[in-house]
mmCIF file of C-alpha atoms in Angstrom:
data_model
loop_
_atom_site.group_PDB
_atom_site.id
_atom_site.type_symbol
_atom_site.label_atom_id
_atom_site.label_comp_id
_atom_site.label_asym_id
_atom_site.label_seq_id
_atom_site.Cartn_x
_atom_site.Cartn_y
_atom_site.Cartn_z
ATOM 1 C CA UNK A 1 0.000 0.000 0.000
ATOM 2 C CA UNK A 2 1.399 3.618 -0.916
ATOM 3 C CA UNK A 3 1.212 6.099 1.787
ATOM 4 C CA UNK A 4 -1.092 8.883 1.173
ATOM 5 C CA UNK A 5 1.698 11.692 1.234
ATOM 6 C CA UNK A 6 3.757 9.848 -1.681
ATOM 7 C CA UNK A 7 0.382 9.842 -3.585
ATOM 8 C CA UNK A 8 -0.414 13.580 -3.055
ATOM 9 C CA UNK A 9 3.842 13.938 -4.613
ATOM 10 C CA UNK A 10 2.849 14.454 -8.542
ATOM 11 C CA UNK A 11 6.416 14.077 -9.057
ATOM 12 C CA UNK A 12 6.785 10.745 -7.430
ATOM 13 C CA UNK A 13 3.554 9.170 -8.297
ATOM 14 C CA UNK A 14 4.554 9.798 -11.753
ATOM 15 C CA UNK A 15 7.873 8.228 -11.761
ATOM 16 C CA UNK A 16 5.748 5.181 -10.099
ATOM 17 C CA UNK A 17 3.384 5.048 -12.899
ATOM 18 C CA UNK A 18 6.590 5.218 -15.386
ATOM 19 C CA UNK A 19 8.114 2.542 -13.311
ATOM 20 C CA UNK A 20 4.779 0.735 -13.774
ATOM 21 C CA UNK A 21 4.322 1.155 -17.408
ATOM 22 C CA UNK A 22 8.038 0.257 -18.396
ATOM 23 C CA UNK A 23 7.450 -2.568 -16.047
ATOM 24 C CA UNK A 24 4.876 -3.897 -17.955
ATOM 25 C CA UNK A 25 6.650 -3.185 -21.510
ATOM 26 C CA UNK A 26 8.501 -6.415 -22.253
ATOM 27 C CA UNK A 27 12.530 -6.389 -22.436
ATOM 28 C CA UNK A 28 13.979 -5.234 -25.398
ATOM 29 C CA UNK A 29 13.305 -8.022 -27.978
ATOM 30 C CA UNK A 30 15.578 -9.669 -30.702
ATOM 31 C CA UNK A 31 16.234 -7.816 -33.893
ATOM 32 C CA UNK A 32 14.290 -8.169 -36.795
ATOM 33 C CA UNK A 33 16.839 -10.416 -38.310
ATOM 34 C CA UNK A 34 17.153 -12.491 -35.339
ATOM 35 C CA UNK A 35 13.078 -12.790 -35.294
ATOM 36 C CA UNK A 36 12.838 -13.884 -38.691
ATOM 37 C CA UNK A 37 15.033 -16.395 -38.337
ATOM 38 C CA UNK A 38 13.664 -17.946 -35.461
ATOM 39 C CA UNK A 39 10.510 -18.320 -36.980
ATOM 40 C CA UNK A 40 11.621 -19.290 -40.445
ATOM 41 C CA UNK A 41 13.015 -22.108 -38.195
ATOM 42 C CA UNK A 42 10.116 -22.827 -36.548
ATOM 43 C CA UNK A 43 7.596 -23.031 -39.450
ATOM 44 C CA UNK A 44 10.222 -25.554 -40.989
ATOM 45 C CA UNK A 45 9.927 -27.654 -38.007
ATOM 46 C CA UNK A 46 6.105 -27.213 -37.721
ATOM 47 C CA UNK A 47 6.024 -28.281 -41.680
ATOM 48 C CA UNK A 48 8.450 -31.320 -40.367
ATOM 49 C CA UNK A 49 5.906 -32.092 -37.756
ATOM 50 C CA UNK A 50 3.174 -32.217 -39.693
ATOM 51 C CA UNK A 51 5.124 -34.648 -42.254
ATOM 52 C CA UNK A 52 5.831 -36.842 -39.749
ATOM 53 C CA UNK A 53 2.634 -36.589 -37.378
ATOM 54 C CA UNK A 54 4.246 -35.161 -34.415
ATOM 55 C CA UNK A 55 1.919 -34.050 -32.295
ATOM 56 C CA UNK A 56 3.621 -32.933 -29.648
ATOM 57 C CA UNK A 57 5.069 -30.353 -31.660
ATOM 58 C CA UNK A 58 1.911 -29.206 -33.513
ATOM 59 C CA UNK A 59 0.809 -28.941 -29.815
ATOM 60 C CA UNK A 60 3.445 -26.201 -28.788
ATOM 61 C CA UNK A 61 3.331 -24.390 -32.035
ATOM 62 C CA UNK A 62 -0.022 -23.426 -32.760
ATOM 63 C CA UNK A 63 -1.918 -21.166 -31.001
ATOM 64 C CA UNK A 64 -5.454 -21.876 -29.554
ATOM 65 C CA UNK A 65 -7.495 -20.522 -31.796
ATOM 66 C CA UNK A 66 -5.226 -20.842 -34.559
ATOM 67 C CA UNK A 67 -7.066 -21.183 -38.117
ATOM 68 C CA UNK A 68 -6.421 -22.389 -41.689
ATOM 69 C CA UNK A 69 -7.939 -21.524 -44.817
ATOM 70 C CA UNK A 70 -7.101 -24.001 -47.690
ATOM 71 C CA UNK A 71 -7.385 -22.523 -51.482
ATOM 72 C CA UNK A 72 -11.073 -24.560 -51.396
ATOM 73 C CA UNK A 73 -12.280 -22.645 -48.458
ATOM 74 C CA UNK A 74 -11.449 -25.390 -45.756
ATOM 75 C CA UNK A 75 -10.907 -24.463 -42.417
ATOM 76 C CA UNK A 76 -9.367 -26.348 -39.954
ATOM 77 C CA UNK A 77 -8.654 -25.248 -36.342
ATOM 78 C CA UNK A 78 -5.511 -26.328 -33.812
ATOM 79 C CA UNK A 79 -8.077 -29.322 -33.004
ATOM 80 C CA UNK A 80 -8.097 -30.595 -36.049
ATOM 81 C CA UNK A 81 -4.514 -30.672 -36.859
ATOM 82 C CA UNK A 82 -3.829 -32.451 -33.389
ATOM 83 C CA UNK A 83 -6.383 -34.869 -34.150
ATOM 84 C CA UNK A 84 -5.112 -35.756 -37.909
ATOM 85 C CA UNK A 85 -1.408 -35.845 -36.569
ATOM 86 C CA UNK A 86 -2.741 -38.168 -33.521
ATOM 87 C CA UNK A 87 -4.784 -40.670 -35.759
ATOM 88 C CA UNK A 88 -1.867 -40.128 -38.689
ATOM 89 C CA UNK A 89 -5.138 -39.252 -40.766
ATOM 90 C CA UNK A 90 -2.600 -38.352 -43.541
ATOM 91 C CA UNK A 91 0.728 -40.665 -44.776
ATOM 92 C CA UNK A 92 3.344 -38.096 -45.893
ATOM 93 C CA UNK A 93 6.113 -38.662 -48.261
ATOM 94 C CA UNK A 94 6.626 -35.417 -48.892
ATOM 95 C CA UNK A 95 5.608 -32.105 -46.573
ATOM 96 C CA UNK A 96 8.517 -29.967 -47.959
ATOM 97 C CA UNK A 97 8.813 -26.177 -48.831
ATOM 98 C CA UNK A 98 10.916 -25.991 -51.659
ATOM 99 C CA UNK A 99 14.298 -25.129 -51.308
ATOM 100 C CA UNK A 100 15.130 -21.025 -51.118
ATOM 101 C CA UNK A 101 10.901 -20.249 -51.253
ATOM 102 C CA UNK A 102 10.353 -19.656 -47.722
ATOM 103 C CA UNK A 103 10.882 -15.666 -46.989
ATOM 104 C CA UNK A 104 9.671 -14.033 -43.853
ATOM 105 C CA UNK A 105 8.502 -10.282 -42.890
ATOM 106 C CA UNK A 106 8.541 -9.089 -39.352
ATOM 107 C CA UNK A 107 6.447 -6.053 -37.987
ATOM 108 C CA UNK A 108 7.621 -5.721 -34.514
ATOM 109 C CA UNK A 109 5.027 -9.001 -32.588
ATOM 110 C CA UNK A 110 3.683 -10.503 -36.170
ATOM 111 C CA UNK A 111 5.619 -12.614 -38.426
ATOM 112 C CA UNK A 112 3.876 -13.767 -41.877
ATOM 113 C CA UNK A 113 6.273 -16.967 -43.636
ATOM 114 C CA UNK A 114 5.500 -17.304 -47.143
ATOM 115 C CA UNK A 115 6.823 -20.434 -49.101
ATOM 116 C CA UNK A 116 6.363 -22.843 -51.766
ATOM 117 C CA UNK A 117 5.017 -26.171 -50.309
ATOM 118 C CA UNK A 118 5.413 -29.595 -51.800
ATOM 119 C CA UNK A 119 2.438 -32.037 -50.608
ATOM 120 C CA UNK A 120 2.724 -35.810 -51.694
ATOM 121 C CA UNK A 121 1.031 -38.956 -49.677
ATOM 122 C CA UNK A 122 -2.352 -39.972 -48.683
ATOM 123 C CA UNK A 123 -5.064 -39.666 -46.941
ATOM 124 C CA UNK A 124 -7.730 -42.652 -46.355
ATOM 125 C CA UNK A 125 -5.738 -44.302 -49.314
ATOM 126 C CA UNK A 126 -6.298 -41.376 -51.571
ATOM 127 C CA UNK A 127 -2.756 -39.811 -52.911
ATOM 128 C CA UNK A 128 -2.260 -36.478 -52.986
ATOM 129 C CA UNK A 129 0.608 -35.156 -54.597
ATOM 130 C CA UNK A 130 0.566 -31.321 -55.566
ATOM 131 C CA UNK A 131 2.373 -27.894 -54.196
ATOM 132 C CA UNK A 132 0.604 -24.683 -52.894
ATOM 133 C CA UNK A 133 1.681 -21.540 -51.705
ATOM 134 C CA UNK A 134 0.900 -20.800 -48.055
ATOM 135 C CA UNK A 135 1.470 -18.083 -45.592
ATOM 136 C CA UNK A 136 1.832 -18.395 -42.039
ATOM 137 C CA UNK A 137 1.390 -15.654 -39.318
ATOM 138 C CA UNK A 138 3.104 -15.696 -36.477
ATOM 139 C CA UNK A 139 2.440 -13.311 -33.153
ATOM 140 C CA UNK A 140 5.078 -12.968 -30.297
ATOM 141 C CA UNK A 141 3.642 -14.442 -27.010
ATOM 142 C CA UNK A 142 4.718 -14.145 -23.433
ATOM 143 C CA UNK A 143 5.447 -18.187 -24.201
ATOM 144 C CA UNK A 144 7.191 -17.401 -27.427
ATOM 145 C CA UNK A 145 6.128 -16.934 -31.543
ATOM 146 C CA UNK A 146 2.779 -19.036 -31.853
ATOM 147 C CA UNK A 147 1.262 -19.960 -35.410
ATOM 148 C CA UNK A 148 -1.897 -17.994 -35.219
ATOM 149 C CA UNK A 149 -3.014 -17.899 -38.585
ATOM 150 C CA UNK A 150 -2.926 -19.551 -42.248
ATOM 151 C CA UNK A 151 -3.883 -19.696 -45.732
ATOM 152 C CA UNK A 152 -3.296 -22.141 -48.804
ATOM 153 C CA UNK A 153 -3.288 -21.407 -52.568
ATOM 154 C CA UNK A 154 -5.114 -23.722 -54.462
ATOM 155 C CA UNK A 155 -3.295 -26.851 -55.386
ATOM 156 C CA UNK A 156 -0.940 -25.127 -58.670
ATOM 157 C CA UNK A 157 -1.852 -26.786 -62.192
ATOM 158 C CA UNK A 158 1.082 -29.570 -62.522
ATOM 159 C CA UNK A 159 4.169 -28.810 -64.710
ATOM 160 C CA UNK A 160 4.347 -30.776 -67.864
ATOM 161 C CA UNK A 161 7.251 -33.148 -67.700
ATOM 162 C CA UNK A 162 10.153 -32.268 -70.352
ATOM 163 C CA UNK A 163 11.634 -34.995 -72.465
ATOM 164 C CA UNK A 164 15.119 -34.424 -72.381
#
């Protein structure tokens, strides 16, 4: 409790409610740089997750009311990719941004990944095998960068193979 002469001291109860409000500011965070590289790395490891049906990690990456929007309008929640990693509803050969497609932007708490993604297995014993372009946003959380939210290009038309 603050004694009623240090509240009626302008000068002091303003230097608490500095104190307050730069206690409440968090420490000065990593650089831009820094940021998008930690969260380049962790999309690749949440893409690596989902390839291989690691929960666990899915778990401590998304956020709880993370959402994603497929190129068909499909929108699954954190649930649902928990449960399809659980019950390995999808058989992945392939979960793979292709190589140098991933870039990153950072404005200050959000991060949004962008990349090329690679998608070959099956699902109920229906292969898939196609790429899309996604995006990923990230927000910076007193528990660290969290995927928050997402959206998927329609699959792209195939390339035609070249007879060399």
């Amino acid at each position: 409790m603050i004694p009623r002469h240090v509240l009626r001291s302008t000068p002091l109860l303003s230097l608490l409610t500095a104190g307050a409000f730069l206690a409440a500011v968090p420490a000065a965070s990593a650089s831009v740089d820094e940021d998008a590289a930690a969260v380049a790395a962790l999309d690749t490891a949440f893409q690596l997750a989902v390839k291989n049906n690691d929960a666990e990690t899915i778990v401590r990456t998304l956020a709880d009311d993370m959402v994603l929007i497929t190129g068909r309008g499909r929108v699954y929640t954190r649930e649902d990719h928990i449960v399809a990693a659980r019950t390995k509803e999808r058989v992945y050969e392939k979960q793979d941004e292709e190589p140098g497609s991933q870039k990153v932007r950072v404005w200050g708490d959000t991060a949004v990944v962008t990349a090329l993604l690679w998608c070959k297995g099956a699902t109920h014993g229906q292969s898939f095998d196609f790429k899309v372009w996604f995006s990923d946003t990230y927000v910076r959380t007193p528990s660290g960068w969290k995927y928050v939210f997402g959206q998927a290009s329609l699959p792209l038309p195939t390339e035609p193979k070249q007879n060399n």
